[in-house]
Short mmCIF file of C-alpha atoms in Angstrom, two decimals:
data_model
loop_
_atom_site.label_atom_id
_atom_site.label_comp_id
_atom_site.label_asym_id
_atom_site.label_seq_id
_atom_site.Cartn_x
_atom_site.Cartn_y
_atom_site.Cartn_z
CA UNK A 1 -71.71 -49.48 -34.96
CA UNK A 2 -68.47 -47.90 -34.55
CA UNK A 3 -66.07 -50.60 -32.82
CA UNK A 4 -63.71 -47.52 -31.68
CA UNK A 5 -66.53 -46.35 -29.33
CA UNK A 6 -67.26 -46.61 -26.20
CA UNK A 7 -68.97 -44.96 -23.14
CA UNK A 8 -67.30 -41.87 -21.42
CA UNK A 9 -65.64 -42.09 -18.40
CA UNK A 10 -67.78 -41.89 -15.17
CA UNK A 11 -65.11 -42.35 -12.40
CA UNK A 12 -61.08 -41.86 -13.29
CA UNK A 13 -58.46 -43.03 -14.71
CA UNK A 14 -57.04 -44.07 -11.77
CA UNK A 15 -53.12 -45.90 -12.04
CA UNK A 16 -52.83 -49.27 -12.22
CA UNK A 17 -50.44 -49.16 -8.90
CA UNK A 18 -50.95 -51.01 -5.98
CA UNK A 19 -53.30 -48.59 -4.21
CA UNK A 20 -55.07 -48.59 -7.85
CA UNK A 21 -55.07 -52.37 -8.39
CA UNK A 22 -56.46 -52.78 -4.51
CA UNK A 23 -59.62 -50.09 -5.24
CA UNK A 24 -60.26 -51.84 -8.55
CA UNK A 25 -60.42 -55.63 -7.12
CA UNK A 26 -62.64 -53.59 -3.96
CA UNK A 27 -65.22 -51.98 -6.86
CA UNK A 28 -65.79 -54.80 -8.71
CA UNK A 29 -66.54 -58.55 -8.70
CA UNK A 30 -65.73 -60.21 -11.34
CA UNK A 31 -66.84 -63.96 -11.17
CA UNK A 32 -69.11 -64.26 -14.22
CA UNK A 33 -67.97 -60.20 -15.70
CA UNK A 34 -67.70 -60.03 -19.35
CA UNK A 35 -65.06 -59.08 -21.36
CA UNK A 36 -66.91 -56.79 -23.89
CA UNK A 37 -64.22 -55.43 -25.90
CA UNK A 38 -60.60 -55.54 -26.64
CA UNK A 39 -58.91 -52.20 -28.71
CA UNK A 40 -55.47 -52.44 -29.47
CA UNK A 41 -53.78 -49.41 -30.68
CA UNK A 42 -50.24 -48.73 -32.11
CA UNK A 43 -48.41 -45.83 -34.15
CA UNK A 44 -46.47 -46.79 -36.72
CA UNK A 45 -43.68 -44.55 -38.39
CA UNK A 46 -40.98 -42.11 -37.83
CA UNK A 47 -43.09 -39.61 -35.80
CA UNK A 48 -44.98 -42.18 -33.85
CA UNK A 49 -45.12 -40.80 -29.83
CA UNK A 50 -45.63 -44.12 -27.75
CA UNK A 51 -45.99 -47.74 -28.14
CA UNK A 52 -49.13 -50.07 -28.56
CA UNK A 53 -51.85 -49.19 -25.83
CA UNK A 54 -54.32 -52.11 -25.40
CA UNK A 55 -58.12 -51.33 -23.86
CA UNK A 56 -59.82 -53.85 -22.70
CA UNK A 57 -63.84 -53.09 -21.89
CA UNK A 58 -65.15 -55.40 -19.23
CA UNK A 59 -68.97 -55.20 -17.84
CA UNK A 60 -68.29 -56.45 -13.96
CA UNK A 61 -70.81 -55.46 -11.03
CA UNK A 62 -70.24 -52.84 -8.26
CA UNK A 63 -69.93 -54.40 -4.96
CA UNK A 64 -71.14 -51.74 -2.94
CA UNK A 65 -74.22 -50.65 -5.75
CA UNK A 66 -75.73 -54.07 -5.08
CA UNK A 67 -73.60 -55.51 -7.53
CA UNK A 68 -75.26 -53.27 -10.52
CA UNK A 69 -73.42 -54.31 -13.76
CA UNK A 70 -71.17 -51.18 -15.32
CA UNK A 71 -68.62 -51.04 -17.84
CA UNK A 72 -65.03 -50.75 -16.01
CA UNK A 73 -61.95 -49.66 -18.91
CA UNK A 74 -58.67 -51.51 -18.30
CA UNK A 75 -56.09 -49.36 -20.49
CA UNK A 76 -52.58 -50.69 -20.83
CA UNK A 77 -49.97 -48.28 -21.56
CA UNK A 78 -46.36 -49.24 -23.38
CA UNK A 79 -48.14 -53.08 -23.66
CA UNK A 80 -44.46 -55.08 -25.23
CA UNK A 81 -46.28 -58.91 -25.02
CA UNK A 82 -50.02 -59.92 -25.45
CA UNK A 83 -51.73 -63.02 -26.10
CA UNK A 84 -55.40 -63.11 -27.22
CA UNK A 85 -56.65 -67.07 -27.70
CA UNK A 86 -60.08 -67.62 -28.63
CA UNK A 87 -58.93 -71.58 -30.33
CA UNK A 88 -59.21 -73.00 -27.27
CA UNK A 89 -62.72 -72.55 -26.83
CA UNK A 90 -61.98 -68.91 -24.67
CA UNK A 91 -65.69 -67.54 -24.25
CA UNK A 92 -64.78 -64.08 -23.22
CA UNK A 93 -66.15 -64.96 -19.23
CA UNK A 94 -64.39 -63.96 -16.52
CA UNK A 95 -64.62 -66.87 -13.67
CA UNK A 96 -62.55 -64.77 -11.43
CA UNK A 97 -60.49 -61.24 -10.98
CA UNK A 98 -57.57 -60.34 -13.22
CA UNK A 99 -54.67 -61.03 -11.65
CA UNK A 100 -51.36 -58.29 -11.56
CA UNK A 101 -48.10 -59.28 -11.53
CA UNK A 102 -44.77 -57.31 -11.76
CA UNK A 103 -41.66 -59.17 -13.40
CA UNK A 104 -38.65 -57.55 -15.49
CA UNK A 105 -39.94 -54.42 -14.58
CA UNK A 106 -43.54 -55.06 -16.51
CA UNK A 107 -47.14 -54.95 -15.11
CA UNK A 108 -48.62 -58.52 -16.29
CA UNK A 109 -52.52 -58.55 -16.30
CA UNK A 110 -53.90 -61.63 -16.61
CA UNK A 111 -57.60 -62.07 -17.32
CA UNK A 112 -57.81 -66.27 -17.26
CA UNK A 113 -55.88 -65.90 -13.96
CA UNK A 114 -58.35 -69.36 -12.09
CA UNK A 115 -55.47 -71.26 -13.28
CA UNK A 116 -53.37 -70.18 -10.87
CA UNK A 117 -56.11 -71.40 -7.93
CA UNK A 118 -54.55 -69.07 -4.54
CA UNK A 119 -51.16 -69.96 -5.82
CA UNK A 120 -49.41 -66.82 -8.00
CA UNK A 121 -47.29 -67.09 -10.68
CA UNK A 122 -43.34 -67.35 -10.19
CA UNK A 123 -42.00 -65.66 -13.31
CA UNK A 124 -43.12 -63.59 -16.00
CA UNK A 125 -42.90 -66.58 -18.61
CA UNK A 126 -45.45 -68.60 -16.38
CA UNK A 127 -48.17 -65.80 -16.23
CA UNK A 128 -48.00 -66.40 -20.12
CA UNK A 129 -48.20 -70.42 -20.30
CA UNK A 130 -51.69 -71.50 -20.78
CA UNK A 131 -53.35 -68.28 -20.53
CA UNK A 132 -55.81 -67.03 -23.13
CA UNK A 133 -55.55 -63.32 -22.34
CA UNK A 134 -53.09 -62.18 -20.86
CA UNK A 135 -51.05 -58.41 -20.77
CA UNK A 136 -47.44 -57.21 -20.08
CA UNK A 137 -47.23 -53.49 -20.27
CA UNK A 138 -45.34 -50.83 -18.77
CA UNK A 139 -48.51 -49.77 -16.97
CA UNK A 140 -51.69 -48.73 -17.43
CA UNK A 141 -55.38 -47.00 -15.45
CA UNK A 142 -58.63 -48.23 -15.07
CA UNK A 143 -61.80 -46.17 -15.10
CA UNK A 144 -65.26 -46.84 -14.42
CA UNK A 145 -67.79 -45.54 -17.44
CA UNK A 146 -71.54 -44.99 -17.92
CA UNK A 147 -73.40 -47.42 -19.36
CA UNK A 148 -73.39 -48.88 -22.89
CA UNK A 149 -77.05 -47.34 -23.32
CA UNK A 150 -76.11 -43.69 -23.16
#
């Protein structure tokens, strides 16, 4: 299997902005999703063209398809901090939706966001304390793709 594949896009990319994060969140429910896959990708040398780009592959269901599973792409443009914990016993379930935050000028996506309960974080630094997957990028889009299958 090649782990740099995945299925083409059915629906976007559409910016991670507000309007973005809002049709996302509408889409998809993502109490008991899957994150499938994590890519991270980064040039290196003198004639590299943009920093590390992290895409994250998540199989949540479609509200309005009866809640069909499909693969949903988050990509993460310019990403400067990430943290990826599977010590703790991190079993790559979502319980609930990521959760996007903006400090210092950075998009945080947070993918172990039930922590927080209704409450949101307060600063960039606590979006990062005692999460096991968790973003801070410049930006990023999310697309909707076919299934794994064809």
């Amino acid at each position: 299997m090649d782990l740099r594949s995945a299925p083409e896009r059915r629906l976007g990319p559409h910016p991670l902005t507000e309007d973005g994060i809002a049709a996302l969140l509408a889409r998809y429910e993502f109490g008991d999703s899957c994150l499938r896959r994590v890519i991270l990708d980064q040039e290196y040398g003198p004639k590299a063209t943009r920093g590390r780009v992290a895409r994250l592959m998540i199989d949540a269901r479609v509200v309005s398809e009866d809640f069909r599973w499909e693969p949903v792409l988050l990509e993460l443009l310019d990403v400067r901090r990430f943290r990826i914990d599977e010590s703790v016993g991190f079993a790559w379930v979502l319980y609930s939706p990521p959760q996007f935050t903006h400090f210092d000028g950075l998009l945080q996506v947070d993918l172990c966001a039930e922590r927080f309960g209704s409450l949101r974080p307060e600063n960039g630094e606590e979006v990062f304390e005692g999460s096991d997957l968790v973003f801070a990028a410049a930006g990023g889009t999310w697309s909707a793709l076919h299934s794994w299958d064809q």
